[in-house]
Amino acid sequence: MRQTMRDGPPVQRGMQPSRTPSFSPTESKPSYGSVMRNGDHHDGTSRDIEKDQSTPIAAYRRKSRDAKWAHKEDPFGDEEGAEVKYRTMRWWQAAFIMIAETISLGILSLPSALAAVGMVPGIIMIAGLGAVATYTGFVLGQFKLAYPHVHNIADAGEVLLGPIGREIGGAAQTIFLIFIMGSHILTFTIAMNAITGHATCSIVWGVIGFVVLWVFTLPRTLKKVSYLSIASFISICGAVFITMIGVGVDPAPNLHLDATVSTSLAPAFLSVTNIIFAYAGHVAFFSFISEFRDPTEFPKALYLLQATDTTMYLVVAIVVYRYTGDSVSSPALSSTSVTVMKIAYGIALPTILLAGVIYGHVAAKYIYVRIFRGTQHMSKRTLLSIGSWAGITFLLWLIAWIIAESIPSFNNLLALISALFASWFTYGLSGIFWLHLNWGQYGKNWKKICLTGLNVCIFGIGAAVCGIGLYASGKAIHDEKGGGSWSCADTST
């Protein structure tokens, strides 16, 4: 039977994304079980984060709470005395990982996005989509706090749609991450061809990239990767700074700039997908938060990430487009002279490699956690755990390498994958998460009404980008000339 309140109808628990839930930080991770399990108290009540009070849970929410997934513990369990400890990251370490993951390949395509749509619309889209990405990232953090067992998109899909949601979410996340991993192998090949003047077959560079990326993915915890991410951040900053100096000293001849550009839908929307790809890091946020010492500090890392990436995106896109005009190349590092291009690609190598490592780590961690969750192999260095992690990472990078070598028009296919998945991971899904967290409270007050409208719009943005992006990228792939797969040809030209 439905429980009722003395003063009115039942009120569902709400997670108000306007402030961080009032969990008390601990030296390690907060003890969710002592407060609530998957958003609910043990006594059958639900916490309203906005009011910080408990309200009776409706019957259908109690049924959801009693579902199989609702009794899952945090994926890494009790780490006291564990050989391998995962929940060790401080917020600043996580921030550098998030920056290294997000500001990598995406920033290199933004000057060409301005050339496609014009400077004014391009600036508005970069800033606007960045602001929305900040809010949607915050909602993902709130969802993780409400459901501590959620370690990836698959777990979140199970909360929303049960076992079917888990399979859909897991498949979508893994496919998306593998294609991004492939893009890093391809970019490594382009960089080595540019640096060495195509000293050897491009397939050889691809194999070298595959092996190097696999080796760097072997550490099982993100804390170890966080130190490398600092080098990655310095790397991309140095590369784009040199590129901006290079194009400023030697601007393009017959420079032509446009405030706005009259173009057809397909090429214009390809620019939108390029910008969205630059904010595609949300797919890994659940995994990152799972390894925080204190998950309630996630907003600090998020705000540092968004302030850094949006600022860098705007500065690099505006400066490079200002001095190259409609002749800008993508990646932007190729817009300079040959000498400067070699230097820029050389400095960019750490971020090309390490950002790929982070995506590979997240993809492998999903599979590893799914196989060994709740077993001793999660927290101990056994022969099976070490061998399985090495095998999973090797297989994922092998598939990514095959994709990178097989698809000649890889950028267009990446735009297709971004439209299909990044539109939901960064935008659409967070709207669904907020609506799920606030079920039954949409009209509670004006603030809830406004936030409900906002999140419905965010869901609409994700759906629109997915639909129109699929059309635009599909048309671009159709119009692209074939050839070039499994070729020794110079990919830097």
Short mmCIF file of C-alpha atoms in Angstrom, two decimals, residues 23-491:
data_model
loop_
_atom_site.label_atom_id
_atom_site.label_comp_id
_atom_site.label_asym_id
_atom_site.label_seq_id
_atom_site.Cartn_x
_atom_site.Cartn_y
_atom_site.Cartn_z
CA PHE A 23 27.39 14.32 3.43
CA SER A 24 30.18 14.80 5.93
CA PRO A 25 33.57 14.43 4.24
CA THR A 26 35.77 11.74 5.68
CA GLU A 27 39.45 10.99 5.40
CA SER A 28 38.61 8.40 2.77
CA LYS A 29 35.18 7.80 1.27
CA PRO A 30 31.91 8.65 3.06
CA SER A 31 30.12 5.65 4.50
CA TYR A 32 27.04 5.65 2.33
CA GLY A 33 25.62 2.63 4.05
CA SER A 34 25.43 4.48 7.37
CA VAL A 35 23.29 7.20 5.81
CA MET A 36 21.34 5.66 2.98
CA ARG A 37 21.52 2.86 0.49
CA ASN A 38 21.01 4.01 -3.09
CA GLY A 39 19.28 7.18 -2.01
CA ASP A 40 17.13 5.69 0.75
CA HIS A 41 17.45 5.43 4.53
CA HIS A 42 17.29 1.98 6.06
CA ASP A 43 14.08 2.91 7.89
CA GLY A 44 12.06 3.26 4.68
CA THR A 45 12.37 7.00 4.21
CA SER A 46 13.98 9.13 1.54
CA ARG A 47 16.17 12.20 1.94
CA ASP A 48 15.22 15.48 0.29
CA ILE A 49 18.60 17.10 -0.30
CA GLU A 50 17.07 20.53 -0.82
CA LYS A 51 15.42 20.52 2.64
CA ASP A 52 17.81 17.98 4.23
CA GLN A 53 14.88 16.08 5.68
CA SER A 54 13.32 12.65 5.31
CA THR A 55 9.98 11.88 3.67
CA PRO A 56 8.11 8.57 3.27
CA ILE A 57 8.91 6.62 0.13
CA ALA A 58 6.08 5.86 -2.27
CA ALA A 59 5.30 2.19 -2.91
CA TYR A 60 6.80 2.13 -6.39
CA ARG A 61 10.04 3.66 -5.03
CA ARG A 62 10.20 0.98 -2.34
CA LYS A 63 9.83 -1.60 -5.08
CA SER A 64 12.67 0.05 -7.00
CA ARG A 65 14.74 0.15 -3.82
CA ASP A 66 14.21 -3.60 -3.35
CA ALA A 67 15.28 -4.38 -6.92
CA LYS A 68 18.35 -6.57 -7.42
CA TRP A 69 20.63 -3.67 -8.34
CA ALA A 70 19.56 -1.64 -5.29
CA HIS A 71 21.50 -3.93 -2.94
CA LYS A 72 24.81 -3.65 -4.77
CA GLU A 73 27.62 -2.17 -2.76
CA ASP A 74 30.23 0.29 -3.90
CA PRO A 75 32.17 -1.52 -6.68
CA PHE A 76 35.42 -1.56 -4.69
CA GLY A 77 33.91 -2.69 -1.37
CA ASP A 78 35.70 -2.34 1.95
CA GLU A 79 39.32 -1.47 1.18
CA GLU A 80 40.67 -1.77 4.72
CA GLY A 81 43.71 -4.03 4.45
CA ALA A 82 43.35 -4.35 0.65
CA GLU A 83 46.47 -4.76 -1.50
CA VAL A 84 45.05 -2.58 -4.27
CA LYS A 85 43.24 0.50 -3.05
CA TYR A 86 41.15 2.41 -5.59
CA ARG A 87 39.52 5.19 -3.56
CA THR A 88 42.70 7.20 -3.19
CA MET A 89 42.33 10.26 -5.44
CA ARG A 90 42.11 13.76 -4.07
CA TRP A 91 39.98 16.23 -5.99
CA TRP A 92 42.93 18.04 -7.58
CA GLN A 93 44.36 14.76 -8.87
CA ALA A 94 41.00 13.91 -10.38
CA ALA A 95 40.79 17.40 -11.88
CA PHE A 96 44.06 16.89 -13.76
CA ILE A 97 42.87 13.51 -15.04
CA MET A 98 39.61 15.07 -16.22
CA ILE A 99 41.49 17.94 -17.89
CA ALA A 100 43.90 15.54 -19.60
CA GLU A 101 40.99 13.37 -20.76
CA THR A 102 38.85 16.25 -22.04
CA ILE A 103 41.39 18.71 -23.46
CA SER A 104 43.17 16.48 -25.94
CA LEU A 105 42.00 15.86 -29.49
CA GLY A 106 38.84 17.97 -29.20
CA ILE A 107 40.66 21.29 -28.92
CA LEU A 108 42.52 20.66 -32.18
CA SER A 109 39.33 20.74 -34.29
CA LEU A 110 37.76 23.91 -32.84
CA PRO A 111 39.47 26.50 -35.13
CA SER A 112 38.05 24.64 -38.14
CA ALA A 113 34.62 24.75 -36.46
CA LEU A 114 34.84 28.56 -36.40
CA ALA A 115 35.83 28.53 -40.07
CA ALA A 116 32.76 26.44 -40.91
CA VAL A 117 30.11 28.55 -39.14
CA GLY A 118 31.82 31.91 -38.54
CA MET A 119 33.50 33.43 -35.51
CA VAL A 120 30.41 34.76 -33.73
CA PRO A 121 28.25 31.59 -33.88
CA GLY A 122 31.31 29.48 -33.09
CA ILE A 123 32.17 31.46 -29.96
CA ILE A 124 28.55 31.35 -28.78
CA MET A 125 28.39 27.58 -29.26
CA ILE A 126 31.71 26.90 -27.49
CA ALA A 127 30.75 29.04 -24.49
CA GLY A 128 27.10 27.94 -24.40
CA LEU A 129 27.74 24.22 -24.73
CA GLY A 130 30.50 24.54 -22.12
CA ALA A 131 28.12 26.15 -19.63
CA VAL A 132 25.52 23.42 -20.17
CA ALA A 133 28.23 20.75 -19.86
CA THR A 134 29.15 22.19 -16.44
CA TYR A 135 25.59 21.80 -15.20
CA THR A 136 25.14 18.33 -16.68
CA GLY A 137 28.41 17.21 -15.08
CA PHE A 138 27.12 18.41 -11.71
CA VAL A 139 23.94 16.37 -12.16
CA LEU A 140 26.03 13.27 -12.88
CA GLY A 141 27.79 13.86 -9.57
CA GLN A 142 24.45 14.12 -7.76
CA PHE A 143 23.27 10.88 -9.37
CA LYS A 144 26.44 9.11 -8.22
CA LEU A 145 25.93 10.31 -4.64
CA ALA A 146 22.34 9.04 -4.70
CA TYR A 147 23.39 5.64 -6.11
CA PRO A 148 26.90 4.86 -4.76
CA HIS A 149 27.08 1.52 -6.59
CA VAL A 150 27.00 3.29 -9.98
CA HIS A 151 30.49 2.97 -11.47
CA ASN A 152 29.72 3.54 -15.16
CA ILE A 153 26.99 4.30 -17.69
CA ALA A 154 25.89 0.65 -17.60
CA ASP A 155 25.14 0.81 -13.87
CA ALA A 156 23.23 4.06 -14.38
CA GLY A 157 21.26 2.46 -17.21
CA GLU A 158 20.31 -0.39 -14.88
CA VAL A 159 18.93 2.11 -12.35
CA LEU A 160 16.75 3.66 -15.06
CA LEU A 161 15.67 0.64 -17.13
CA GLY A 162 16.78 -2.50 -15.30
CA PRO A 163 18.91 -5.21 -16.98
CA ILE A 164 18.09 -3.94 -20.48
CA GLY A 165 19.34 -0.48 -19.56
CA ARG A 166 22.53 -1.96 -18.20
CA GLU A 167 23.32 -3.81 -21.43
CA ILE A 168 22.49 -0.82 -23.62
CA GLY A 169 24.51 1.57 -21.47
CA GLY A 170 27.49 -0.76 -21.23
CA ALA A 171 27.58 -1.42 -24.97
CA ALA A 172 27.23 2.26 -25.86
CA GLN A 173 29.94 3.33 -23.43
CA THR A 174 32.39 0.66 -24.57
CA ILE A 175 31.87 1.29 -28.29
CA PHE A 176 32.27 5.04 -27.83
CA LEU A 177 35.45 4.66 -25.77
CA ILE A 178 37.02 2.20 -28.22
CA PHE A 179 36.45 4.56 -31.13
CA ILE A 180 38.03 7.42 -29.17
CA MET A 181 40.97 5.11 -28.38
CA GLY A 182 41.26 4.46 -32.11
CA SER A 183 41.31 8.19 -32.80
CA HIS A 184 44.30 8.53 -30.47
CA ILE A 185 46.19 5.81 -32.33
CA LEU A 186 45.39 7.57 -35.62
CA THR A 187 46.49 10.94 -34.23
CA PHE A 188 49.73 9.36 -32.96
CA THR A 189 50.35 8.07 -36.48
CA ILE A 190 49.74 11.54 -37.95
CA ALA A 191 52.05 13.12 -35.36
CA MET A 192 54.90 10.68 -36.00
CA ASN A 193 54.59 11.12 -39.76
CA ALA A 194 54.73 14.89 -39.28
CA ILE A 195 57.69 14.78 -36.87
CA THR A 196 59.80 12.30 -38.88
CA GLY A 197 58.81 13.42 -42.37
CA HIS A 198 57.13 10.05 -43.00
CA ALA A 199 60.29 8.10 -42.19
CA THR A 200 58.51 4.74 -42.31
CA CYS A 201 55.20 3.11 -43.19
CA SER A 202 52.19 4.59 -41.39
CA ILE A 203 51.09 1.11 -40.31
CA VAL A 204 54.37 0.73 -38.40
CA TRP A 205 53.67 3.96 -36.51
CA GLY A 206 50.19 2.64 -35.77
CA VAL A 207 51.61 -0.57 -34.28
CA ILE A 208 54.08 1.42 -32.16
CA GLY A 209 51.24 3.63 -30.92
CA PHE A 210 49.15 0.54 -30.09
CA VAL A 211 51.96 -1.01 -28.01
CA VAL A 212 52.91 2.20 -26.18
CA LEU A 213 49.29 3.02 -25.30
CA TRP A 214 48.69 -0.53 -24.06
CA VAL A 215 51.76 -0.46 -21.80
CA PHE A 216 50.71 2.86 -20.23
CA THR A 217 47.22 1.44 -19.55
CA LEU A 218 48.57 -1.45 -17.43
CA PRO A 219 48.39 0.38 -14.03
CA ARG A 220 45.07 -0.64 -12.48
CA THR A 221 44.28 2.52 -10.46
CA LEU A 222 43.61 6.06 -11.63
CA LYS A 223 45.77 7.67 -8.95
CA LYS A 224 48.89 6.46 -10.76
CA VAL A 225 47.52 7.84 -14.01
CA SER A 226 46.84 11.22 -12.35
CA TYR A 227 50.54 12.05 -12.11
CA LEU A 228 50.98 11.38 -15.82
CA SER A 229 47.96 13.58 -16.53
CA ILE A 230 49.85 16.63 -15.24
CA ALA A 231 52.43 16.05 -17.99
CA SER A 232 49.57 15.65 -20.46
CA PHE A 233 48.09 19.02 -19.47
CA ILE A 234 51.46 20.78 -19.80
CA SER A 235 51.92 19.05 -23.15
CA ILE A 236 48.70 20.26 -24.77
CA CYS A 237 49.16 23.77 -23.37
CA GLY A 238 52.66 23.94 -24.85
CA ALA A 239 51.56 22.54 -28.21
CA VAL A 240 48.67 24.96 -28.75
CA PHE A 241 50.73 27.90 -27.42
CA ILE A 242 53.46 27.18 -29.99
CA THR A 243 50.79 26.81 -32.68
CA MET A 244 49.28 30.20 -31.80
CA ILE A 245 52.73 31.82 -31.93
CA GLY A 246 53.47 30.09 -35.23
CA VAL A 247 50.32 31.25 -36.99
CA GLY A 248 50.71 34.74 -35.50
CA VAL A 249 54.25 35.13 -36.83
CA ASP A 250 53.41 33.61 -40.21
CA PRO A 251 49.70 34.24 -40.92
CA ALA A 252 47.96 32.75 -43.92
CA PRO A 253 48.19 34.76 -47.17
CA ASN A 254 44.99 36.35 -48.48
CA LEU A 255 43.53 36.05 -45.01
CA HIS A 256 39.73 36.00 -44.99
CA LEU A 257 37.65 36.05 -41.81
CA ASP A 258 33.88 35.75 -41.46
CA ALA A 259 31.73 36.81 -38.52
CA THR A 260 29.06 34.47 -39.87
CA VAL A 261 29.09 31.94 -42.69
CA SER A 262 26.20 30.97 -44.94
CA THR A 263 26.37 27.21 -45.27
CA SER A 264 24.19 24.13 -45.54
CA LEU A 265 22.94 22.12 -42.58
CA ALA A 266 25.32 19.16 -42.84
CA PRO A 267 28.69 20.97 -42.69
CA ALA A 268 27.37 23.42 -40.10
CA PHE A 269 26.21 20.63 -37.82
CA LEU A 270 29.48 18.75 -38.23
CA SER A 271 31.02 21.78 -36.50
CA VAL A 272 28.52 21.36 -33.66
CA THR A 273 29.53 17.70 -33.24
CA ASN A 274 33.20 18.75 -33.16
CA ILE A 275 32.45 21.15 -30.31
CA ILE A 276 30.42 18.51 -28.47
CA PHE A 277 33.30 16.05 -28.88
CA ALA A 278 35.49 18.61 -27.08
CA TYR A 279 33.16 18.23 -24.06
CA ALA A 280 32.81 14.44 -24.32
CA GLY A 281 34.58 13.62 -21.04
CA HIS A 282 31.34 13.02 -19.13
CA VAL A 283 31.30 9.37 -20.17
CA ALA A 284 34.06 8.68 -17.63
CA PHE A 285 32.82 10.81 -14.71
CA PHE A 286 31.15 7.95 -12.81
CA SER A 287 34.40 5.96 -12.93
CA PHE A 288 36.41 8.95 -11.73
CA ILE A 289 34.09 9.70 -8.80
CA SER A 290 34.26 6.04 -7.73
CA GLU A 291 37.98 6.50 -7.02
CA PHE A 292 37.66 9.77 -5.05
CA ARG A 293 38.74 9.73 -1.41
CA ASP A 294 35.74 12.00 -0.81
CA PRO A 295 33.15 11.92 -3.63
CA THR A 296 31.45 15.06 -2.31
CA GLU A 297 34.48 17.03 -3.58
CA PHE A 298 33.70 16.16 -7.20
CA PRO A 299 32.23 19.64 -7.94
CA LYS A 300 35.63 21.21 -7.20
CA ALA A 301 37.27 19.05 -9.86
CA LEU A 302 34.39 19.68 -12.26
CA TYR A 303 34.54 23.47 -11.92
CA LEU A 304 38.31 23.51 -12.41
CA LEU A 305 37.91 21.34 -15.50
CA GLN A 306 35.18 23.45 -17.06
CA ALA A 307 36.86 26.78 -16.32
CA THR A 308 40.09 25.47 -17.85
CA ASP A 309 38.72 23.76 -20.94
CA THR A 310 36.20 26.45 -21.93
CA THR A 311 38.83 29.19 -21.57
CA MET A 312 41.41 27.25 -23.57
CA TYR A 313 38.89 26.32 -26.25
CA LEU A 314 37.87 29.94 -26.78
CA VAL A 315 41.41 31.33 -26.79
CA VAL A 316 42.86 28.70 -29.13
CA ALA A 317 39.90 28.69 -31.53
CA ILE A 318 39.80 32.50 -31.81
CA VAL A 319 43.57 33.06 -32.14
CA VAL A 320 44.24 30.27 -34.65
CA TYR A 321 41.22 31.20 -36.78
CA ARG A 322 42.19 34.90 -36.59
CA TYR A 323 45.54 34.19 -38.30
CA THR A 324 44.60 31.32 -40.61
CA GLY A 325 41.04 32.17 -41.68
CA ASP A 326 39.21 29.70 -43.85
CA SER A 327 42.49 27.93 -44.71
CA VAL A 328 42.77 26.47 -41.19
CA SER A 329 43.61 22.78 -40.94
CA SER A 330 42.25 20.12 -38.65
CA PRO A 331 44.09 19.15 -36.46
CA ALA A 332 45.01 22.78 -35.86
CA LEU A 333 48.68 21.88 -35.28
CA SER A 334 48.98 21.32 -39.04
CA SER A 335 48.08 24.97 -39.76
CA THR A 336 51.64 26.20 -39.14
CA SER A 337 54.89 25.96 -41.11
CA VAL A 338 56.57 22.57 -41.40
CA THR A 339 59.17 23.32 -38.72
CA VAL A 340 56.68 24.70 -36.21
CA MET A 341 54.29 21.82 -36.97
CA LYS A 342 56.99 19.27 -36.10
CA ILE A 343 57.74 21.04 -32.82
CA ALA A 344 54.05 21.33 -31.93
CA TYR A 345 53.33 17.66 -32.65
CA GLY A 346 56.40 16.63 -30.68
CA ILE A 347 55.24 18.56 -27.63
CA ALA A 348 51.67 17.24 -28.10
CA LEU A 349 52.75 13.59 -28.00
CA PRO A 350 52.26 13.20 -24.21
CA THR A 351 48.65 14.39 -24.37
CA ILE A 352 47.95 12.32 -27.49
CA LEU A 353 49.15 9.25 -25.60
CA LEU A 354 47.99 9.93 -22.05
CA ALA A 355 44.48 11.10 -22.90
CA GLY A 356 44.11 7.90 -24.90
CA VAL A 357 45.35 5.94 -21.89
CA ILE A 358 42.63 7.45 -19.70
CA TYR A 359 39.89 6.43 -22.15
CA GLY A 360 41.43 2.96 -22.41
CA HIS A 361 41.58 2.69 -18.62
CA VAL A 362 37.90 3.58 -18.23
CA ALA A 363 36.84 1.10 -20.93
CA ALA A 364 38.92 -1.68 -19.39
CA LYS A 365 37.81 -0.87 -15.84
CA TYR A 366 34.14 -1.31 -16.84
CA ILE A 367 34.79 -4.81 -18.16
CA TYR A 368 37.08 -5.71 -15.25
CA VAL A 369 34.63 -4.53 -12.59
CA ARG A 370 31.78 -6.35 -14.30
CA ILE A 371 33.74 -9.62 -14.26
CA PHE A 372 35.29 -9.44 -10.78
CA ARG A 373 32.91 -7.24 -8.79
CA GLY A 374 32.51 -8.63 -5.27
CA THR A 375 35.50 -10.99 -5.53
CA GLN A 376 38.98 -10.90 -3.99
CA HIS A 377 40.45 -10.11 -7.41
CA MET A 378 39.18 -6.53 -7.16
CA SER A 379 41.53 -5.68 -4.31
CA LYS A 380 44.36 -8.24 -4.53
CA ARG A 381 47.22 -8.82 -6.93
CA THR A 382 46.49 -12.37 -7.99
CA LEU A 383 47.76 -14.06 -11.13
CA LEU A 384 44.21 -14.04 -12.48
CA SER A 385 43.63 -10.36 -11.72
CA ILE A 386 46.94 -9.21 -13.23
CA GLY A 387 46.57 -11.42 -16.29
CA SER A 388 42.94 -10.46 -16.83
CA TRP A 389 43.67 -6.73 -16.65
CA ALA A 390 46.56 -7.08 -19.10
CA GLY A 391 44.43 -9.19 -21.44
CA ILE A 392 41.43 -6.87 -21.34
CA THR A 393 43.52 -3.78 -22.05
CA PHE A 394 45.43 -5.55 -24.84
CA LEU A 395 42.22 -6.68 -26.55
CA LEU A 396 40.64 -3.22 -26.37
CA TRP A 397 43.71 -1.52 -27.84
CA LEU A 398 43.95 -4.19 -30.54
CA ILE A 399 40.36 -3.46 -31.61
CA ALA A 400 41.06 0.29 -31.50
CA TRP A 401 44.15 -0.19 -33.70
CA ILE A 402 42.18 -2.24 -36.24
CA ILE A 403 39.53 0.48 -36.39
CA ALA A 404 42.16 3.21 -36.82
CA GLU A 405 43.79 1.34 -39.72
CA SER A 406 40.54 0.25 -41.38
CA ILE A 407 38.61 3.49 -41.71
CA PRO A 408 40.09 6.05 -44.12
CA SER A 409 37.56 8.79 -43.33
CA PHE A 410 38.02 8.34 -39.60
CA ASN A 411 37.19 11.93 -38.62
CA ASN A 412 33.77 11.68 -40.23
CA LEU A 413 33.09 8.34 -38.58
CA LEU A 414 34.20 9.80 -35.25
CA ALA A 415 31.67 12.58 -35.80
CA LEU A 416 29.05 9.88 -36.37
CA ILE A 417 29.95 8.13 -33.11
CA SER A 418 30.02 11.46 -31.27
CA ALA A 419 26.54 12.30 -32.54
CA LEU A 420 25.26 8.89 -31.55
CA PHE A 421 26.81 8.69 -28.07
CA ALA A 422 28.44 11.94 -26.85
CA SER A 423 25.18 13.82 -27.41
CA TRP A 424 23.61 11.57 -24.76
CA PHE A 425 26.55 11.06 -22.38
CA THR A 426 27.30 14.79 -22.06
CA TYR A 427 23.80 16.24 -22.44
CA GLY A 428 20.69 14.10 -22.90
CA LEU A 429 21.23 11.52 -20.16
CA SER A 430 21.84 14.07 -17.41
CA GLY A 431 18.39 15.51 -18.06
CA ILE A 432 16.94 12.03 -17.60
CA PHE A 433 18.98 11.52 -14.42
CA TRP A 434 17.68 14.76 -12.89
CA LEU A 435 14.08 13.90 -13.78
CA HIS A 436 14.56 10.47 -12.20
CA LEU A 437 16.04 11.92 -9.01
CA ASN A 438 13.21 14.45 -8.68
CA TRP A 439 10.31 12.21 -9.70
CA GLY A 440 7.05 13.51 -8.26
CA GLN A 441 8.46 16.93 -7.30
CA TYR A 442 8.45 18.71 -10.66
CA GLY A 443 5.79 21.21 -9.59
CA LYS A 444 6.78 21.42 -5.93
CA ASN A 445 7.85 25.09 -6.18
CA TRP A 446 8.98 27.61 -8.78
CA LYS A 447 12.58 26.51 -8.50
CA LYS A 448 11.62 22.91 -9.24
CA ILE A 449 9.41 24.02 -12.12
CA CYS A 450 12.26 26.00 -13.69
CA LEU A 451 14.76 23.18 -13.20
CA THR A 452 12.29 20.70 -14.65
CA GLY A 453 11.95 22.86 -17.75
CA LEU A 454 15.73 23.22 -17.99
CA ASN A 455 16.35 19.49 -17.81
CA VAL A 456 13.62 18.70 -20.33
CA CYS A 457 15.37 21.16 -22.67
CA ILE A 458 18.73 19.48 -22.01
CA PHE A 459 17.19 16.13 -22.91
CA GLY A 460 15.85 17.78 -26.08
CA ILE A 461 19.32 19.12 -26.93
CA GLY A 462 20.76 15.62 -26.67
CA ALA A 463 18.02 14.15 -28.85
CA ALA A 464 18.34 16.91 -31.48
CA VAL A 465 22.12 16.66 -31.66
CA CYS A 466 21.85 12.89 -32.00
CA GLY A 467 19.28 13.01 -34.80
CA ILE A 468 20.68 15.90 -36.84
CA GLY A 469 24.27 14.84 -36.14
CA LEU A 470 23.59 11.36 -37.50
CA TYR A 471 22.26 12.91 -40.70
CA ALA A 472 25.18 15.34 -41.07
CA SER A 473 27.94 12.83 -40.34
CA GLY A 474 26.27 10.13 -42.44
CA LYS A 475 26.11 12.51 -45.40
CA ALA A 476 29.77 13.45 -44.93
CA ILE A 477 30.80 9.78 -44.89
CA HIS A 478 28.72 9.13 -48.01
CA ASP A 479 30.34 12.04 -49.84
CA GLU A 480 33.89 11.14 -48.76
CA LYS A 481 36.09 9.49 -51.36
CA GLY A 482 37.17 5.99 -50.38
CA GLY A 483 40.64 4.47 -50.22
CA GLY A 484 43.57 4.72 -47.87
CA SER A 485 42.82 1.97 -45.35
CA TRP A 486 45.74 -0.26 -44.30
CA SER A 487 48.05 1.97 -46.31
CA CYS A 488 51.66 3.09 -45.79
CA ALA A 489 50.77 6.53 -47.18
CA ASP A 490 51.68 9.69 -45.27
CA THR A 491 48.69 10.52 -43.05
#
